[in-house]
Amino acid sequence: MQALPNIRAIPEMQAWSGRARREGKRIVLVPTMGYLHEGHLSLVREAVKHGDCRVVSIFANPAQFAPSEDFDSYPRDLERDVRLLVEERVDLLFNPSVEDIYPPGYQTYVEVEEVSRPLCGAHRPGHFRGVATVVLKLFNIVRPHVAVFGRKDYQQVQVIRRMRDDLNLEVEIVECDTVREDDGVAMSSRNRYLGPAEREAARCLQSALGRAEALVRGGETAAARIREAVVEEISRQPLARLEYADLCDPRELRLVDEVTGPTLLAVCAWVGKARLIDNRILAVPGP
Ligand code: PAF
C-alpha cells in the first residue's frame, strides 16, 4: 500500500504549507482527534471539492477534556486511521505531539464567550476554550484556506465561526451533515463505548429529535412543549440519562421560547459511559 506523507513537527508543517501556498495551492484542513469513522471520512471527501491539497490533522487535544473526562481512554488507533486516509488519498497527515502543541510554559488560550456558554458549554466548563485554542493553533500551523467540520458538533462549529470572525482569520469554514448508522444513530468515536443494549438505547436521541420535528410540522411553536416531548421520549429509555435538551437560535445559540423560524434543537444524553450529542434544525412549516 502507498505510504501516507506524515508530518509531526510544527516547523516542518509550517514549511510544507508555506511551499504549497507559494505554489498557488489551496489547502483544505480536516481537523480530527483520530479514531476515524465514516463521519470523518465524509469530511475528507467533502474537502476534495474545496481545494488542491487535503491535510488531515489527528490530535487528541487534552485542553478540551476536563480532568474527570475520558482523555486517557479516548479511543486511538493510528495504524487504522492511516490506512483509511491512504484509501482516501489525502495529501498529508499532521499528527503533532502534545508536548509540541503545549510545551512547558504554555499559557495562551482563546475564550469565545457567549456562544460557548449554553448547551455543551454549560456542562463541560473549559471545553470550548480548549477547542478554540487548538483550532486556532492548527489554523496558524497548517495555514489552510478552508477547514471542514461536521454539524454533529453544532456548537463547536458556531464557536469556530465566531472565533474566525472576531479574530479576522482568513479561513473559510465548510460544514457537513451528520453521518448516521443505518438505524439513525449519529456516528461518533464514543459509540465504541456502547454495549449492544446501550447501542439500541442510543437510538432514543434520534427518535426524540424526530418527535420534536413532527410536533413543529404539526404546528406546535412553544419551545417548552417541544422540549417536554423530547424529555419524555428520552426518559422512556431506562439506559439513557438526559443531560440537556434545548431550543436555540441557530447562530448565537440563545434560548428561544417560540419556534418562529429555523431553530436548533440540541440534545445530549449519557448512555452508559458514552456522552452522546445530536441536533436538528427545526423548520416552521410554510404557508
Ligand atoms: O471535533 C473534533 O474532533 C475536535 O473537537 C477538534 C475540532 C479536532 C478539535 O480538537
PDB file of C-alpha atoms and ligand atoms in Angstrom:
ATOM      1  CA  MET A   1       0.000   0.000   0.000  1.00  0.00           C
ATOM      2  CA  GLN A   2       1.133   3.513  -0.782  1.00  0.00           C
ATOM      3  CA  ALA A   3       2.557   5.405   2.219  1.00  0.00           C
ATOM      4  CA  LEU A   4       0.835   8.446   3.637  1.00  0.00           C
ATOM      5  CA  PRO A   5       3.062  11.527   3.928  1.00  0.00           C
ATOM      6  CA  ASN A   6       3.114  12.348   7.599  1.00  0.00           C
ATOM      7  CA  ILE A   7       4.466  15.360   9.483  1.00  0.00           C
ATOM      8  CA  ARG A   8       4.775  15.562  13.264  1.00  0.00           C
ATOM      9  CA  ALA A   9       6.983  18.626  13.763  1.00  0.00           C
ATOM     10  CA  ILE A  10       5.351  22.078  13.732  1.00  0.00           C
ATOM     11  CA  PRO A  11       8.146  23.909  11.829  1.00  0.00           C
ATOM     12  CA  GLU A  12       8.080  21.199   9.157  1.00  0.00           C
ATOM     13  CA  MET A  13       4.303  21.554   8.815  1.00  0.00           C
ATOM     14  CA  GLN A  14       4.609  25.338   8.503  1.00  0.00           C
ATOM     15  CA  ALA A  15       7.318  24.958   5.846  1.00  0.00           C
ATOM     16  CA  TRP A  16       5.149  22.467   3.889  1.00  0.00           C
ATOM     17  CA  SER A  17       2.198  24.861   3.938  1.00  0.00           C
ATOM     18  CA  GLY A  18       4.391  27.807   3.001  1.00  0.00           C
ATOM     19  CA  ARG A  19       5.637  25.902  -0.041  1.00  0.00           C
ATOM     20  CA  ALA A  20       2.129  24.805  -1.046  1.00  0.00           C
ATOM     21  CA  ARG A  21       0.871  28.388  -0.763  1.00  0.00           C
ATOM     22  CA  ARG A  22       3.780  29.758  -2.808  1.00  0.00           C
ATOM     23  CA  GLU A  23       2.914  27.215  -5.495  1.00  0.00           C
ATOM     24  CA  GLY A  24      -0.606  28.677  -5.508  1.00  0.00           C
ATOM     25  CA  LYS A  25      -2.226  25.594  -3.966  1.00  0.00           C
ATOM     26  CA  ARG A  26      -5.395  25.846  -1.923  1.00  0.00           C
ATOM     27  CA  ILE A  27      -5.010  23.931   1.349  1.00  0.00           C
ATOM     28  CA  VAL A  28      -8.015  22.257   2.947  1.00  0.00           C
ATOM     29  CA  LEU A  29      -7.724  21.097   6.558  1.00  0.00           C
ATOM     30  CA  VAL A  30      -9.869  18.443   8.217  1.00  0.00           C
ATOM     31  CA  PRO A  31      -9.104  18.617  11.946  1.00  0.00           C
ATOM     32  CA  THR A  32      -9.811  15.400  13.880  1.00  0.00           C
ATOM     33  CA  MET A  33      -8.908  13.667  17.101  1.00  0.00           C
ATOM     34  CA  GLY A  34      -8.402  10.364  15.284  1.00  0.00           C
ATOM     35  CA  TYR A  35     -10.207   7.039  15.605  1.00  0.00           C
ATOM     36  CA  LEU A  36     -11.741   7.892  12.271  1.00  0.00           C
ATOM     37  CA  HIS A  37     -15.199   6.745  11.197  1.00  0.00           C
ATOM     38  CA  GLU A  38     -17.447   7.385   8.194  1.00  0.00           C
ATOM     39  CA  GLY A  39     -18.370  10.795   9.624  1.00  0.00           C
ATOM     40  CA  HIS A  40     -14.734  11.928   9.429  1.00  0.00           C
ATOM     41  CA  LEU A  41     -14.319  10.317   6.028  1.00  0.00           C
ATOM     42  CA  SER A  42     -17.311  12.279   4.713  1.00  0.00           C
ATOM     43  CA  LEU A  43     -15.458  15.475   5.744  1.00  0.00           C
ATOM     44  CA  VAL A  44     -12.346  14.238   3.958  1.00  0.00           C
ATOM     45  CA  ARG A  45     -14.418  13.565   0.821  1.00  0.00           C
ATOM     46  CA  GLU A  46     -16.067  16.984   1.028  1.00  0.00           C
ATOM     47  CA  ALA A  47     -12.616  18.570   1.384  1.00  0.00           C
ATOM     48  CA  VAL A  48     -11.639  17.489  -2.117  1.00  0.00           C
ATOM     49  CA  LYS A  49     -14.241  19.892  -3.544  1.00  0.00           C
ATOM     50  CA  HIS A  50     -12.701  22.920  -1.858  1.00  0.00           C
ATOM     51  CA  GLY A  51      -9.007  22.900  -2.725  1.00  0.00           C
ATOM     52  CA  ASP A  52      -5.926  21.253  -4.164  1.00  0.00           C
ATOM     53  CA  CYS A  53      -4.364  19.553  -1.183  1.00  0.00           C
ATOM     54  CA  ARG A  54      -6.036  17.924   1.767  1.00  0.00           C
ATOM     55  CA  VAL A  55      -4.376  17.869   5.155  1.00  0.00           C
ATOM     56  CA  VAL A  56      -5.955  15.783   7.926  1.00  0.00           C
ATOM     57  CA  SER A  57      -4.789  16.502  11.458  1.00  0.00           C
ATOM     58  CA  ILE A  58      -5.014  13.892  14.170  1.00  0.00           C
ATOM     59  CA  PHE A  59      -4.502  15.320  17.613  1.00  0.00           C
ATOM     60  CA  ALA A  60      -6.369  14.240  20.750  1.00  0.00           C
ATOM     61  CA  ASN A  61      -6.429  17.605  22.459  1.00  0.00           C
ATOM     62  CA  PRO A  62      -6.046  17.391  26.255  1.00  0.00           C
ATOM     63  CA  ALA A  63      -7.100  21.045  26.655  1.00  0.00           C
ATOM     64  CA  GLN A  64     -10.696  20.259  25.679  1.00  0.00           C
ATOM     65  CA  PHE A  65     -11.139  17.465  28.235  1.00  0.00           C
ATOM     66  CA  ALA A  66     -11.821  18.179  31.921  1.00  0.00           C
ATOM     67  CA  PRO A  67      -9.682  16.161  34.366  1.00  0.00           C
ATOM     68  CA  SER A  68     -12.732  13.942  35.085  1.00  0.00           C
ATOM     69  CA  GLU A  69     -13.318  13.228  31.372  1.00  0.00           C
ATOM     70  CA  ASP A  70     -12.161  10.472  29.044  1.00  0.00           C
ATOM     71  CA  PHE A  71      -8.912  11.903  27.605  1.00  0.00           C
ATOM     72  CA  ASP A  72      -6.807   8.918  28.681  1.00  0.00           C
ATOM     73  CA  SER A  73      -9.311   6.339  27.470  1.00  0.00           C
ATOM     74  CA  TYR A  74     -10.369   8.249  24.319  1.00  0.00           C
ATOM     75  CA  PRO A  75     -10.073   5.643  21.534  1.00  0.00           C
ATOM     76  CA  ARG A  76      -6.922   5.803  19.431  1.00  0.00           C
ATOM     77  CA  ASP A  77      -5.798   3.626  16.513  1.00  0.00           C
ATOM     78  CA  LEU A  78      -3.305   5.469  14.371  1.00  0.00           C
ATOM     79  CA  GLU A  79      -2.466   2.488  12.181  1.00  0.00           C
ATOM     80  CA  ARG A  80      -6.082   2.032  11.165  1.00  0.00           C
ATOM     81  CA  ASP A  81      -6.533   5.807  10.685  1.00  0.00           C
ATOM     82  CA  VAL A  82      -3.530   5.890   8.356  1.00  0.00           C
ATOM     83  CA  ARG A  83      -4.936   3.009   6.305  1.00  0.00           C
ATOM     84  CA  LEU A  84      -8.251   4.839   5.902  1.00  0.00           C
ATOM     85  CA  LEU A  85      -6.541   8.098   4.923  1.00  0.00           C
ATOM     86  CA  VAL A  86      -4.386   6.312   2.340  1.00  0.00           C
ATOM     87  CA  GLU A  87      -7.585   4.903   0.805  1.00  0.00           C
ATOM     88  CA  GLU A  88      -8.995   8.430   0.676  1.00  0.00           C
ATOM     89  CA  ARG A  89      -5.759   9.635  -0.969  1.00  0.00           C
ATOM     90  CA  VAL A  90      -5.296  12.567   1.358  1.00  0.00           C
ATOM     91  CA  ASP A  91      -2.127  14.532   0.718  1.00  0.00           C
ATOM     92  CA  LEU A  92      -0.800  14.780   4.245  1.00  0.00           C
ATOM     93  CA  LEU A  93      -1.352  13.677   7.806  1.00  0.00           C
ATOM     94  CA  PHE A  94      -0.321  16.134  10.514  1.00  0.00           C
ATOM     95  CA  ASN A  95      -0.128  14.454  13.908  1.00  0.00           C
ATOM     96  CA  PRO A  96       1.799  16.584  16.358  1.00  0.00           C
ATOM     97  CA  SER A  97       2.656  15.538  19.909  1.00  0.00           C
ATOM     98  CA  VAL A  98       1.009  17.035  22.998  1.00  0.00           C
ATOM     99  CA  GLU A  99       4.443  18.323  24.091  1.00  0.00           C
ATOM    100  CA  ASP A 100       4.847  20.238  20.826  1.00  0.00           C
ATOM    101  CA  ILE A 101       1.363  21.764  20.896  1.00  0.00           C
ATOM    102  CA  TYR A 102       1.508  22.612  24.621  1.00  0.00           C
ATOM    103  CA  PRO A 103       5.206  22.886  25.527  1.00  0.00           C
ATOM    104  CA  PRO A 104       6.239  23.622  29.119  1.00  0.00           C
ATOM    105  CA  GLY A 105       5.293  27.194  29.992  1.00  0.00           C
ATOM    106  CA  TYR A 106       2.330  27.254  27.603  1.00  0.00           C
ATOM    107  CA  GLN A 107      -0.235  29.818  28.826  1.00  0.00           C
ATOM    108  CA  THR A 108      -2.285  31.260  25.968  1.00  0.00           C
ATOM    109  CA  TYR A 109      -5.928  30.282  25.445  1.00  0.00           C
ATOM    110  CA  VAL A 110      -8.784  31.525  23.280  1.00  0.00           C
ATOM    111  CA  GLU A 111     -12.075  32.259  25.006  1.00  0.00           C
ATOM    112  CA  VAL A 112     -15.077  32.632  22.702  1.00  0.00           C
ATOM    113  CA  GLU A 113     -17.519  33.989  25.238  1.00  0.00           C
ATOM    114  CA  GLU A 114     -21.290  33.861  24.746  1.00  0.00           C
ATOM    115  CA  VAL A 115     -21.672  31.170  22.138  1.00  0.00           C
ATOM    116  CA  SER A 116     -19.557  28.808  24.279  1.00  0.00           C
ATOM    117  CA  ARG A 117     -21.814  29.137  27.328  1.00  0.00           C
ATOM    118  CA  PRO A 118     -25.056  27.206  26.680  1.00  0.00           C
ATOM    119  CA  LEU A 119     -25.585  23.544  25.688  1.00  0.00           C
ATOM    120  CA  CYS A 120     -22.349  21.530  25.973  1.00  0.00           C
ATOM    121  CA  GLY A 121     -20.517  24.597  27.312  1.00  0.00           C
ATOM    122  CA  ALA A 122     -22.753  24.660  30.388  1.00  0.00           C
ATOM    123  CA  HIS A 123     -21.869  21.051  31.210  1.00  0.00           C
ATOM    124  CA  ARG A 124     -18.244  20.923  30.100  1.00  0.00           C
ATOM    125  CA  PRO A 125     -16.557  24.010  31.570  1.00  0.00           C
ATOM    126  CA  GLY A 126     -13.429  24.893  29.607  1.00  0.00           C
ATOM    127  CA  HIS A 127     -14.251  22.544  26.740  1.00  0.00           C
ATOM    128  CA  PHE A 128     -14.734  25.189  24.040  1.00  0.00           C
ATOM    129  CA  ARG A 129     -11.757  27.180  25.335  1.00  0.00           C
ATOM    130  CA  GLY A 130      -9.698  24.068  24.599  1.00  0.00           C
ATOM    131  CA  VAL A 131     -11.349  23.549  21.217  1.00  0.00           C
ATOM    132  CA  ALA A 132     -10.934  27.184  20.114  1.00  0.00           C
ATOM    133  CA  THR A 133      -7.319  27.240  21.270  1.00  0.00           C
ATOM    134  CA  VAL A 134      -6.275  24.111  19.423  1.00  0.00           C
ATOM    135  CA  VAL A 135      -8.217  25.007  16.292  1.00  0.00           C
ATOM    136  CA  LEU A 136      -6.571  28.442  16.162  1.00  0.00           C
ATOM    137  CA  LYS A 137      -3.182  26.788  16.644  1.00  0.00           C
ATOM    138  CA  LEU A 138      -3.945  24.312  13.849  1.00  0.00           C
ATOM    139  CA  PHE A 139      -5.008  27.205  11.601  1.00  0.00           C
ATOM    140  CA  ASN A 140      -1.720  29.002  12.341  1.00  0.00           C
ATOM    141  CA  ILE A 141       0.384  25.898  11.793  1.00  0.00           C
ATOM    142  CA  VAL A 142      -1.347  24.363   8.757  1.00  0.00           C
ATOM    143  CA  ARG A 143      -2.464  27.738   7.331  1.00  0.00           C
ATOM    144  CA  PRO A 144      -5.454  26.270   5.471  1.00  0.00           C
ATOM    145  CA  HIS A 145      -7.593  28.280   3.064  1.00  0.00           C
ATOM    146  CA  VAL A 146     -10.569  26.110   4.070  1.00  0.00           C
ATOM    147  CA  ALA A 147     -11.368  23.974   7.118  1.00  0.00           C
ATOM    148  CA  VAL A 148     -14.105  21.338   7.213  1.00  0.00           C
ATOM    149  CA  PHE A 149     -16.188  20.463  10.280  1.00  0.00           C
ATOM    150  CA  GLY A 150     -19.165  18.195  10.970  1.00  0.00           C
ATOM    151  CA  ARG A 151     -22.552  19.513  12.084  1.00  0.00           C
ATOM    152  CA  LYS A 152     -22.948  16.839  14.729  1.00  0.00           C
ATOM    153  CA  ASP A 153     -20.778  19.129  16.856  1.00  0.00           C
ATOM    154  CA  TYR A 154     -23.078  22.018  16.036  1.00  0.00           C
ATOM    155  CA  GLN A 155     -21.990  24.315  18.861  1.00  0.00           C
ATOM    156  CA  GLN A 156     -18.339  23.673  18.066  1.00  0.00           C
ATOM    157  CA  VAL A 157     -18.868  24.943  14.525  1.00  0.00           C
ATOM    158  CA  GLN A 158     -20.558  28.107  15.819  1.00  0.00           C
ATOM    159  CA  VAL A 159     -17.714  28.708  18.284  1.00  0.00           C
ATOM    160  CA  ILE A 160     -15.161  28.327  15.483  1.00  0.00           C
ATOM    161  CA  ARG A 161     -17.127  30.606  13.151  1.00  0.00           C
ATOM    162  CA  ARG A 162     -17.363  33.263  15.878  1.00  0.00           C
ATOM    163  CA  MET A 163     -13.617  32.986  16.535  1.00  0.00           C
ATOM    164  CA  ARG A 164     -12.908  33.216  12.811  1.00  0.00           C
ATOM    165  CA  ASP A 165     -14.999  36.405  12.502  1.00  0.00           C
ATOM    166  CA  ASP A 166     -13.837  38.003  15.756  1.00  0.00           C
ATOM    167  CA  LEU A 167     -10.138  37.362  15.121  1.00  0.00           C
ATOM    168  CA  ASN A 168     -10.300  38.160  11.365  1.00  0.00           C
ATOM    169  CA  LEU A 169      -8.970  34.747  10.384  1.00  0.00           C
ATOM    170  CA  GLU A 170      -8.688  34.188   6.658  1.00  0.00           C
ATOM    171  CA  VAL A 171     -10.110  30.701   6.560  1.00  0.00           C
ATOM    172  CA  GLU A 172     -13.337  29.536   5.026  1.00  0.00           C
ATOM    173  CA  ILE A 173     -15.397  27.211   7.234  1.00  0.00           C
ATOM    174  CA  VAL A 174     -17.263  24.400   5.498  1.00  0.00           C
ATOM    175  CA  GLU A 175     -19.903  22.396   7.381  1.00  0.00           C
ATOM    176  CA  CYS A 176     -21.000  18.847   6.575  1.00  0.00           C
ATOM    177  CA  ASP A 177     -24.140  16.999   7.572  1.00  0.00           C
ATOM    178  CA  THR A 178     -24.049  14.411  10.325  1.00  0.00           C
ATOM    179  CA  VAL A 179     -23.373  10.890   9.090  1.00  0.00           C
ATOM    180  CA  ARG A 180     -25.560   8.233  10.726  1.00  0.00           C
ATOM    181  CA  GLU A 181     -25.506   4.493  11.248  1.00  0.00           C
ATOM    182  CA  ASP A 182     -28.249   2.547   9.441  1.00  0.00           C
ATOM    183  CA  ASP A 183     -30.542   2.903  12.465  1.00  0.00           C
ATOM    184  CA  GLY A 184     -30.082   6.675  12.627  1.00  0.00           C
ATOM    185  CA  VAL A 185     -27.572   6.892  15.494  1.00  0.00           C
ATOM    186  CA  ALA A 186     -25.112   9.706  14.772  1.00  0.00           C
ATOM    187  CA  MET A 187     -21.601   8.393  14.169  1.00  0.00           C
ATOM    188  CA  SER A 188     -19.168   9.187  16.954  1.00  0.00           C
ATOM    189  CA  SER A 189     -15.858   7.791  18.145  1.00  0.00           C
ATOM    190  CA  ARG A 190     -17.546   7.424  21.541  1.00  0.00           C
ATOM    191  CA  ASN A 191     -20.144   4.964  20.156  1.00  0.00           C
ATOM    192  CA  ARG A 192     -17.447   2.409  20.737  1.00  0.00           C
ATOM    193  CA  TYR A 193     -18.129   2.662  24.483  1.00  0.00           C
ATOM    194  CA  LEU A 194     -21.665   1.271  23.932  1.00  0.00           C
ATOM    195  CA  GLY A 195     -22.570  -2.356  24.633  1.00  0.00           C
ATOM    196  CA  PRO A 196     -25.330  -3.946  22.476  1.00  0.00           C
ATOM    197  CA  ALA A 197     -28.249  -2.891  24.734  1.00  0.00           C
ATOM    198  CA  GLU A 198     -26.792   0.591  25.081  1.00  0.00           C
ATOM    199  CA  ARG A 199     -26.290   0.821  21.349  1.00  0.00           C
ATOM    200  CA  GLU A 200     -30.016   0.125  20.949  1.00  0.00           C
ATOM    201  CA  ALA A 201     -30.830   2.685  23.675  1.00  0.00           C
ATOM    202  CA  ALA A 202     -28.753   5.337  21.855  1.00  0.00           C
ATOM    203  CA  ARG A 203     -31.495   5.484  19.236  1.00  0.00           C
ATOM    204  CA  CYS A 204     -33.641   7.497  21.652  1.00  0.00           C
ATOM    205  CA  LEU A 205     -31.811  10.719  20.764  1.00  0.00           C
ATOM    206  CA  GLN A 206     -32.772  10.366  17.143  1.00  0.00           C
ATOM    207  CA  SER A 207     -36.372   9.422  17.982  1.00  0.00           C
ATOM    208  CA  ALA A 208     -36.670  12.400  20.353  1.00  0.00           C
ATOM    209  CA  LEU A 209     -35.494  14.733  17.593  1.00  0.00           C
ATOM    210  CA  GLY A 210     -37.966  13.117  15.204  1.00  0.00           C
ATOM    211  CA  ARG A 211     -40.800  13.579  17.670  1.00  0.00           C
ATOM    212  CA  ALA A 212     -39.940  17.262  18.091  1.00  0.00           C
ATOM    213  CA  GLU A 213     -39.812  17.730  14.363  1.00  0.00           C
ATOM    214  CA  ALA A 214     -43.228  16.102  13.940  1.00  0.00           C
ATOM    215  CA  LEU A 215     -44.678  18.428  16.598  1.00  0.00           C
ATOM    216  CA  VAL A 216     -43.326  21.502  14.827  1.00  0.00           C
ATOM    217  CA  ARG A 217     -44.578  20.212  11.493  1.00  0.00           C
ATOM    218  CA  GLY A 218     -47.992  19.816  13.132  1.00  0.00           C
ATOM    219  CA  GLY A 219     -47.981  23.496  14.114  1.00  0.00           C
ATOM    220  CA  GLU A 220     -46.562  23.448  17.672  1.00  0.00           C
ATOM    221  CA  THR A 221     -44.443  26.542  18.330  1.00  0.00           C
ATOM    222  CA  ALA A 222     -43.994  26.592  22.136  1.00  0.00           C
ATOM    223  CA  ALA A 223     -40.389  25.637  22.926  1.00  0.00           C
ATOM    224  CA  ALA A 224     -41.398  24.391  26.394  1.00  0.00           C
ATOM    225  CA  ARG A 225     -43.890  21.887  24.950  1.00  0.00           C
ATOM    226  CA  ILE A 226     -41.435  20.674  22.310  1.00  0.00           C
ATOM    227  CA  ARG A 227     -38.742  20.282  24.948  1.00  0.00           C
ATOM    228  CA  GLU A 228     -41.143  18.380  27.180  1.00  0.00           C
ATOM    229  CA  ALA A 229     -41.768  15.859  24.397  1.00  0.00           C
ATOM    230  CA  VAL A 230     -38.016  15.379  23.949  1.00  0.00           C
ATOM    231  CA  VAL A 231     -37.505  14.873  27.688  1.00  0.00           C
ATOM    232  CA  GLU A 232     -40.356  12.386  27.772  1.00  0.00           C
ATOM    233  CA  GLU A 233     -39.035  10.419  24.798  1.00  0.00           C
ATOM    234  CA  ILE A 234     -35.568  10.116  26.328  1.00  0.00           C
ATOM    235  CA  SER A 235     -36.877   9.264  29.814  1.00  0.00           C
ATOM    236  CA  ARG A 236     -38.737   6.275  28.311  1.00  0.00           C
ATOM    237  CA  GLN A 237     -35.356   4.727  27.686  1.00  0.00           C
ATOM    238  CA  PRO A 238     -34.063   3.461  31.067  1.00  0.00           C
ATOM    239  CA  LEU A 239     -30.435   3.226  29.899  1.00  0.00           C
ATOM    240  CA  ALA A 240     -30.354   6.891  28.877  1.00  0.00           C
ATOM    241  CA  ARG A 241     -29.878   9.901  31.145  1.00  0.00           C
ATOM    242  CA  LEU A 242     -30.654  13.274  29.605  1.00  0.00           C
ATOM    243  CA  GLU A 243     -28.047  15.990  30.133  1.00  0.00           C
ATOM    244  CA  TYR A 244     -29.792  18.738  28.208  1.00  0.00           C
ATOM    245  CA  ALA A 245     -32.367  19.376  25.508  1.00  0.00           C
ATOM    246  CA  ASP A 246     -32.580  22.988  24.399  1.00  0.00           C
ATOM    247  CA  LEU A 247     -34.081  25.049  21.612  1.00  0.00           C
ATOM    248  CA  CYS A 248     -31.947  27.956  20.458  1.00  0.00           C
ATOM    249  CA  ASP A 249     -31.471  30.331  17.584  1.00  0.00           C
ATOM    250  CA  PRO A 250     -29.076  28.608  15.201  1.00  0.00           C
ATOM    251  CA  ARG A 251     -26.263  31.217  15.162  1.00  0.00           C
ATOM    252  CA  GLU A 252     -25.919  32.857  18.575  1.00  0.00           C
ATOM    253  CA  LEU A 253     -27.387  29.830  20.399  1.00  0.00           C
ATOM    254  CA  ARG A 254     -29.652  31.931  22.622  1.00  0.00           C
ATOM    255  CA  LEU A 255     -32.586  30.011  24.083  1.00  0.00           C
ATOM    256  CA  VAL A 256     -35.913  30.692  22.367  1.00  0.00           C
ATOM    257  CA  ASP A 257     -39.454  30.483  23.763  1.00  0.00           C
ATOM    258  CA  GLU A 258     -41.182  30.166  20.420  1.00  0.00           C
ATOM    259  CA  VAL A 259     -40.250  28.411  17.211  1.00  0.00           C
ATOM    260  CA  THR A 260     -40.936  31.136  14.663  1.00  0.00           C
ATOM    261  CA  GLY A 261     -38.124  30.382  12.189  1.00  0.00           C
ATOM    262  CA  PRO A 262     -35.305  27.851  11.797  1.00  0.00           C
ATOM    263  CA  THR A 263     -34.457  26.755  15.346  1.00  0.00           C
ATOM    264  CA  LEU A 264     -31.725  24.496  16.668  1.00  0.00           C
ATOM    265  CA  LEU A 265     -32.838  21.632  18.866  1.00  0.00           C
ATOM    266  CA  ALA A 266     -29.720  20.230  20.540  1.00  0.00           C
ATOM    267  CA  VAL A 267     -29.803  17.144  22.733  1.00  0.00           C
ATOM    268  CA  CYS A 268     -27.224  15.446  24.930  1.00  0.00           C
ATOM    269  CA  ALA A 269     -27.715  12.211  26.856  1.00  0.00           C
ATOM    270  CA  TRP A 270     -25.490   9.739  28.615  1.00  0.00           C
ATOM    271  CA  VAL A 271     -25.906   6.103  27.705  1.00  0.00           C
ATOM    272  CA  GLY A 272     -23.594   4.005  29.858  1.00  0.00           C
ATOM    273  CA  LYS A 273     -20.118   5.571  29.649  1.00  0.00           C
ATOM    274  CA  ALA A 274     -20.894   7.391  26.402  1.00  0.00           C
ATOM    275  CA  ARG A 275     -21.923  11.030  26.322  1.00  0.00           C
ATOM    276  CA  LEU A 276     -23.904  11.357  23.103  1.00  0.00           C
ATOM    277  CA  ILE A 277     -24.975  14.534  21.329  1.00  0.00           C
ATOM    278  CA  ASP A 278     -27.251  15.123  18.381  1.00  0.00           C
ATOM    279  CA  ASN A 279     -29.194  18.015  16.925  1.00  0.00           C
ATOM    280  CA  ARG A 280     -31.682  19.058  14.319  1.00  0.00           C
ATOM    281  CA  ILE A 281     -32.741  22.329  12.772  1.00  0.00           C
ATOM    282  CA  LEU A 282     -36.495  22.582  13.233  1.00  0.00           C
ATOM    283  CA  ALA A 283     -38.154  24.493  10.443  1.00  0.00           C
ATOM    284  CA  VAL A 284     -41.616  26.001  10.722  1.00  0.00           C
ATOM    285  CA  PRO A 285     -43.935  24.680   8.020  1.00  0.00           C
ATOM    286  CA  GLY A 286     -44.507  27.008   5.083  1.00  0.00           C
ATOM    287  CA  PRO A 287     -47.898  28.636   4.458  1.00  0.00           C
TER     288      PRO A 287
HETATM  289  O1  PAF B   1     -14.301  17.728  16.615  1.00  0.00           O
HETATM  290  C1  PAF B   1     -13.190  17.317  16.997  1.00  0.00           C
HETATM  291  O2  PAF B   1     -12.766  16.206  16.721  1.00  0.00           O
HETATM  292  C2  PAF B   1     -12.315  18.247  17.842  1.00  0.00           C
HETATM  293  O3  PAF B   1     -13.064  18.982  18.736  1.00  0.00           O
HETATM  294  C3  PAF B   1     -11.396  19.156  17.004  1.00  0.00           C
HETATM  295  C4  PAF B   1     -12.189  20.125  16.146  1.00  0.00           C
HETATM  296  C5  PAF B   1     -10.492  18.308  16.133  1.00  0.00           C
HETATM  297  C6  PAF B   1     -10.513  19.985  17.935  1.00  0.00           C
HETATM  298  O4  PAF B   1      -9.749  19.189  18.771  1.00  0.00           O
END
